[in-house]
Amino acid sequence: MDEFTEYVTARWPTLVRSAVLLGCTPSEAEDLVQTALERCLLKWNRVRVAEDRDAYVHRVLVNCFRSSRRRRWHGELPSETLPETTGTDQTTTVDDTDAMMRALARLPGDQRTAVVLRYYAHLSEQQMASVLGVAAGTVKSRLSRAVKALSQDPNLAELREPR
């Protein structure tokens, strides 16, 4: 495998989940990650020598997300039939995920992005500052406000209590 393929194989799930947490549906997230990785592939020589590849790729992902939200049409058409899936009952997991997604959606975009990059993508404050193009202090304040808002969200109280 070449270096790019290895990188994509290792990072795909994290990138897709980051896109979902930014506000995409799972299928939109996969398309968004594919678009971001396509851009990275075209500039792979730059990405490969970047000081922090993950921060570079996440910055491309965030920029692609922002660009996709500016357009009215997202380039996808609904299909007539959906694939059938079967599995165990995931009601509780779905409810918890829904509560968290709704809480994240209530945050301002800059705070939501900070939470996703810090707690899901596990980027450091310095990496986040690089991705977002802001000072590290700005990252800290956005993250602090977001965490405070999430901790006070009454719909997440049930998630904080042991089951």
PDB file of C-alpha atoms in Angstrom:
ATOM      1  CA  MET A   1       0.000   0.000   0.000  1.00  0.00           C
ATOM      2  CA  ASP A   2       1.178   3.512  -0.674  1.00  0.00           C
ATOM      3  CA  GLU A   3       1.400   6.127   2.065  1.00  0.00           C
ATOM      4  CA  PHE A   4      -1.851   7.920   1.177  1.00  0.00           C
ATOM      5  CA  THR A   5      -3.845   4.670   1.140  1.00  0.00           C
ATOM      6  CA  GLU A   6      -2.460   3.711   4.543  1.00  0.00           C
ATOM      7  CA  TYR A   7      -3.372   7.132   5.934  1.00  0.00           C
ATOM      8  CA  VAL A   8      -6.931   6.948   4.577  1.00  0.00           C
ATOM      9  CA  THR A   9      -7.402   3.396   5.865  1.00  0.00           C
ATOM     10  CA  ALA A  10      -6.281   4.401   9.344  1.00  0.00           C
ATOM     11  CA  ARG A  11      -8.166   7.710   9.569  1.00  0.00           C
ATOM     12  CA  TRP A  12     -11.401   7.099   7.603  1.00  0.00           C
ATOM     13  CA  PRO A  13     -13.659   6.235  10.594  1.00  0.00           C
ATOM     14  CA  THR A  14     -12.411   9.187  12.631  1.00  0.00           C
ATOM     15  CA  LEU A  15     -12.847  11.614   9.755  1.00  0.00           C
ATOM     16  CA  VAL A  16     -16.364  10.371   8.970  1.00  0.00           C
ATOM     17  CA  ARG A  17     -17.402  10.610  12.621  1.00  0.00           C
ATOM     18  CA  SER A  18     -15.921  14.116  12.829  1.00  0.00           C
ATOM     19  CA  ALA A  19     -18.036  15.131   9.837  1.00  0.00           C
ATOM     20  CA  VAL A  20     -21.159  13.629  11.446  1.00  0.00           C
ATOM     21  CA  LEU A  21     -20.465  15.529  14.644  1.00  0.00           C
ATOM     22  CA  LEU A  22     -20.021  18.733  12.649  1.00  0.00           C
ATOM     23  CA  GLY A  23     -23.622  18.307  11.464  1.00  0.00           C
ATOM     24  CA  CYS A  24     -23.679  15.956   8.474  1.00  0.00           C
ATOM     25  CA  THR A  25     -25.830  12.878   8.065  1.00  0.00           C
ATOM     26  CA  PRO A  26     -23.732   9.694   7.861  1.00  0.00           C
ATOM     27  CA  SER A  27     -24.013   9.546   4.067  1.00  0.00           C
ATOM     28  CA  GLU A  28     -23.205  13.264   3.737  1.00  0.00           C
ATOM     29  CA  ALA A  29     -20.253  12.731   6.085  1.00  0.00           C
ATOM     30  CA  GLU A  30     -18.803  10.014   3.862  1.00  0.00           C
ATOM     31  CA  ASP A  31     -19.176  12.251   0.811  1.00  0.00           C
ATOM     32  CA  LEU A  32     -17.620  15.174   2.664  1.00  0.00           C
ATOM     33  CA  VAL A  33     -14.648  13.090   3.816  1.00  0.00           C
ATOM     34  CA  GLN A  34     -14.197  11.758   0.307  1.00  0.00           C
ATOM     35  CA  THR A  35     -14.144  15.315  -1.042  1.00  0.00           C
ATOM     36  CA  ALA A  36     -11.647  16.417   1.619  1.00  0.00           C
ATOM     37  CA  LEU A  37      -9.401  13.418   0.978  1.00  0.00           C
ATOM     38  CA  GLU A  38      -9.582  14.017  -2.761  1.00  0.00           C
ATOM     39  CA  ARG A  39      -8.264  17.535  -2.170  1.00  0.00           C
ATOM     40  CA  CYS A  40      -5.567  16.142   0.102  1.00  0.00           C
ATOM     41  CA  LEU A  41      -4.549  13.552  -2.489  1.00  0.00           C
ATOM     42  CA  LEU A  42      -4.081  16.266  -5.092  1.00  0.00           C
ATOM     43  CA  LYS A  43      -1.781  18.100  -2.650  1.00  0.00           C
ATOM     44  CA  TRP A  44      -0.353  14.989  -0.975  1.00  0.00           C
ATOM     45  CA  ASN A  45       3.216  16.258  -1.275  1.00  0.00           C
ATOM     46  CA  ARG A  46       2.220  19.192   0.954  1.00  0.00           C
ATOM     47  CA  VAL A  47       0.167  17.048   3.318  1.00  0.00           C
ATOM     48  CA  ARG A  48       2.922  14.458   3.653  1.00  0.00           C
ATOM     49  CA  VAL A  49       5.493  17.021   4.803  1.00  0.00           C
ATOM     50  CA  ALA A  50       3.074  19.009   6.980  1.00  0.00           C
ATOM     51  CA  GLU A  51       4.103  19.373  10.582  1.00  0.00           C
ATOM     52  CA  ASP A  52       0.846  17.697  11.656  1.00  0.00           C
ATOM     53  CA  ARG A  53      -1.006  15.702   9.003  1.00  0.00           C
ATOM     54  CA  ASP A  54      -4.118  15.173  11.090  1.00  0.00           C
ATOM     55  CA  ALA A  55      -4.514  18.887  11.734  1.00  0.00           C
ATOM     56  CA  TYR A  56      -3.976  19.609   8.035  1.00  0.00           C
ATOM     57  CA  VAL A  57      -6.571  17.049   6.929  1.00  0.00           C
ATOM     58  CA  HIS A  58      -9.069  18.191   9.581  1.00  0.00           C
ATOM     59  CA  ARG A  59      -8.643  21.774   8.406  1.00  0.00           C
ATOM     60  CA  VAL A  60      -9.450  20.666   4.842  1.00  0.00           C
ATOM     61  CA  LEU A  61     -12.443  18.731   6.220  1.00  0.00           C
ATOM     62  CA  VAL A  62     -13.756  21.746   8.164  1.00  0.00           C
ATOM     63  CA  ASN A  63     -13.264  23.997   5.129  1.00  0.00           C
ATOM     64  CA  CYS A  64     -15.134  21.521   2.898  1.00  0.00           C
ATOM     65  CA  PHE A  65     -17.931  21.352   5.485  1.00  0.00           C
ATOM     66  CA  ARG A  66     -18.233  25.129   5.618  1.00  0.00           C
ATOM     67  CA  SER A  67     -18.230  25.331   1.819  1.00  0.00           C
ATOM     68  CA  SER A  68     -20.914  22.662   1.551  1.00  0.00           C
ATOM     69  CA  ARG A  69     -23.164  24.587   3.919  1.00  0.00           C
ATOM     70  CA  ARG A  70     -22.891  27.755   1.840  1.00  0.00           C
ATOM     71  CA  ARG A  71     -24.478  26.094  -1.177  1.00  0.00           C
ATOM     72  CA  ARG A  72     -28.184  25.389  -1.478  1.00  0.00           C
ATOM     73  CA  TRP A  73     -27.794  22.207  -3.445  1.00  0.00           C
ATOM     74  CA  HIS A  74     -25.446  19.608  -1.984  1.00  0.00           C
ATOM     75  CA  GLY A  75     -24.916  17.650  -5.181  1.00  0.00           C
ATOM     76  CA  GLU A  76     -26.801  14.548  -4.091  1.00  0.00           C
ATOM     77  CA  LEU A  77     -30.141  13.263  -5.316  1.00  0.00           C
ATOM     78  CA  PRO A  78     -32.386  11.000  -3.277  1.00  0.00           C
ATOM     79  CA  SER A  79     -32.612   7.413  -4.408  1.00  0.00           C
ATOM     80  CA  GLU A  80     -35.854   5.552  -4.927  1.00  0.00           C
ATOM     81  CA  THR A  81     -34.933   2.607  -2.701  1.00  0.00           C
ATOM     82  CA  LEU A  82     -32.877   2.404   0.449  1.00  0.00           C
ATOM     83  CA  PRO A  83     -30.710  -0.569   1.387  1.00  0.00           C
ATOM     84  CA  GLU A  84     -32.186  -2.873   3.984  1.00  0.00           C
ATOM     85  CA  THR A  85     -30.267  -3.334   7.217  1.00  0.00           C
ATOM     86  CA  THR A  86     -30.913  -5.662  10.130  1.00  0.00           C
ATOM     87  CA  GLY A  87     -29.414  -5.820  13.563  1.00  0.00           C
ATOM     88  CA  THR A  88     -30.008  -5.693  17.277  1.00  0.00           C
ATOM     89  CA  ASP A  89     -32.182  -3.085  18.944  1.00  0.00           C
ATOM     90  CA  GLN A  90     -30.075   0.011  19.423  1.00  0.00           C
ATOM     91  CA  THR A  91     -32.837   2.236  20.803  1.00  0.00           C
ATOM     92  CA  THR A  92     -30.910   3.460  23.839  1.00  0.00           C
ATOM     93  CA  THR A  93     -27.815   4.163  21.789  1.00  0.00           C
ATOM     94  CA  VAL A  94     -29.882   5.975  19.178  1.00  0.00           C
ATOM     95  CA  ASP A  95     -31.631   8.044  21.878  1.00  0.00           C
ATOM     96  CA  ASP A  96     -28.308   8.984  23.512  1.00  0.00           C
ATOM     97  CA  THR A  97     -26.784   9.862  20.164  1.00  0.00           C
ATOM     98  CA  ASP A  98     -29.839  11.915  19.260  1.00  0.00           C
ATOM     99  CA  ALA A  99     -29.674  13.825  22.542  1.00  0.00           C
ATOM    100  CA  MET A 100     -25.982  14.566  22.026  1.00  0.00           C
ATOM    101  CA  MET A 101     -26.459  15.554  18.375  1.00  0.00           C
ATOM    102  CA  ARG A 102     -29.303  17.910  19.335  1.00  0.00           C
ATOM    103  CA  ALA A 103     -27.169  19.437  22.096  1.00  0.00           C
ATOM    104  CA  LEU A 104     -24.282  19.905  19.658  1.00  0.00           C
ATOM    105  CA  ALA A 105     -26.658  21.429  17.104  1.00  0.00           C
ATOM    106  CA  ARG A 106     -27.764  24.023  19.678  1.00  0.00           C
ATOM    107  CA  LEU A 107     -24.162  25.210  20.068  1.00  0.00           C
ATOM    108  CA  PRO A 108     -22.893  27.979  17.802  1.00  0.00           C
ATOM    109  CA  GLY A 109     -20.890  26.610  14.867  1.00  0.00           C
ATOM    110  CA  ASP A 110     -17.498  27.695  16.198  1.00  0.00           C
ATOM    111  CA  GLN A 111     -18.127  26.033  19.572  1.00  0.00           C
ATOM    112  CA  ARG A 112     -19.447  22.832  17.965  1.00  0.00           C
ATOM    113  CA  THR A 113     -16.375  22.662  15.749  1.00  0.00           C
ATOM    114  CA  ALA A 114     -14.124  23.125  18.792  1.00  0.00           C
ATOM    115  CA  VAL A 115     -15.859  20.288  20.678  1.00  0.00           C
ATOM    116  CA  VAL A 116     -15.605  17.928  17.700  1.00  0.00           C
ATOM    117  CA  LEU A 117     -11.938  18.659  17.078  1.00  0.00           C
ATOM    118  CA  ARG A 118     -10.970  18.383  20.752  1.00  0.00           C
ATOM    119  CA  TYR A 119     -13.056  15.522  22.091  1.00  0.00           C
ATOM    120  CA  TYR A 120     -13.579  13.385  19.038  1.00  0.00           C
ATOM    121  CA  ALA A 121     -10.605  14.058  16.793  1.00  0.00           C
ATOM    122  CA  HIS A 122      -8.395  14.409  19.911  1.00  0.00           C
ATOM    123  CA  LEU A 123      -6.501  17.386  18.550  1.00  0.00           C
ATOM    124  CA  SER A 124      -4.469  19.482  20.976  1.00  0.00           C
ATOM    125  CA  GLU A 125      -5.331  23.131  21.531  1.00  0.00           C
ATOM    126  CA  GLN A 126      -2.386  24.129  19.354  1.00  0.00           C
ATOM    127  CA  GLN A 127      -3.527  21.790  16.559  1.00  0.00           C
ATOM    128  CA  MET A 128      -7.059  23.160  16.863  1.00  0.00           C
ATOM    129  CA  ALA A 129      -5.750  26.713  16.640  1.00  0.00           C
ATOM    130  CA  SER A 130      -3.928  25.742  13.454  1.00  0.00           C
ATOM    131  CA  VAL A 131      -7.001  24.041  11.969  1.00  0.00           C
ATOM    132  CA  LEU A 132      -9.340  26.916  12.811  1.00  0.00           C
ATOM    133  CA  GLY A 133      -6.861  29.672  12.028  1.00  0.00           C
ATOM    134  CA  VAL A 134      -7.307  31.365  15.419  1.00  0.00           C
ATOM    135  CA  ALA A 135      -5.193  31.924  18.528  1.00  0.00           C
ATOM    136  CA  ALA A 136      -4.897  29.175  21.154  1.00  0.00           C
ATOM    137  CA  GLY A 137      -6.665  31.461  23.664  1.00  0.00           C
ATOM    138  CA  THR A 138      -9.650  31.724  21.337  1.00  0.00           C
ATOM    139  CA  VAL A 139      -9.775  27.923  21.121  1.00  0.00           C
ATOM    140  CA  LYS A 140      -9.743  27.679  24.931  1.00  0.00           C
ATOM    141  CA  SER A 141     -12.570  30.190  25.347  1.00  0.00           C
ATOM    142  CA  ARG A 142     -14.729  28.550  22.644  1.00  0.00           C
ATOM    143  CA  LEU A 143     -14.177  25.146  24.198  1.00  0.00           C
ATOM    144  CA  SER A 144     -14.882  26.433  27.705  1.00  0.00           C
ATOM    145  CA  ARG A 145     -18.169  28.034  26.638  1.00  0.00           C
ATOM    146  CA  ALA A 146     -19.200  24.903  24.732  1.00  0.00           C
ATOM    147  CA  VAL A 147     -18.450  22.551  27.630  1.00  0.00           C
ATOM    148  CA  LYS A 148     -20.335  24.825  30.022  1.00  0.00           C
ATOM    149  CA  ALA A 149     -23.356  24.914  27.691  1.00  0.00           C
ATOM    150  CA  LEU A 150     -23.309  21.129  27.280  1.00  0.00           C
ATOM    151  CA  SER A 151     -22.987  20.540  31.038  1.00  0.00           C
ATOM    152  CA  GLN A 152     -26.060  22.727  31.646  1.00  0.00           C
ATOM    153  CA  ASP A 153     -28.153  21.144  28.899  1.00  0.00           C
ATOM    154  CA  PRO A 154     -31.131  19.475  30.650  1.00  0.00           C
ATOM    155  CA  ASN A 155     -31.546  16.941  27.827  1.00  0.00           C
ATOM    156  CA  LEU A 156     -28.075  15.541  28.551  1.00  0.00           C
ATOM    157  CA  ALA A 157     -28.695  15.079  32.289  1.00  0.00           C
ATOM    158  CA  GLU A 158     -29.911  11.538  31.650  1.00  0.00           C
ATOM    159  CA  LEU A 159     -26.624  10.682  29.931  1.00  0.00           C
ATOM    160  CA  ARG A 160     -24.652  11.859  32.973  1.00  0.00           C
ATOM    161  CA  GLU A 161     -26.593   9.565  35.322  1.00  0.00           C
ATOM    162  CA  PRO A 162     -25.534   5.903  35.556  1.00  0.00           C
ATOM    163  CA  ARG A 163     -28.014   3.419  34.161  1.00  0.00           C
TER     164      ARG A 163
END
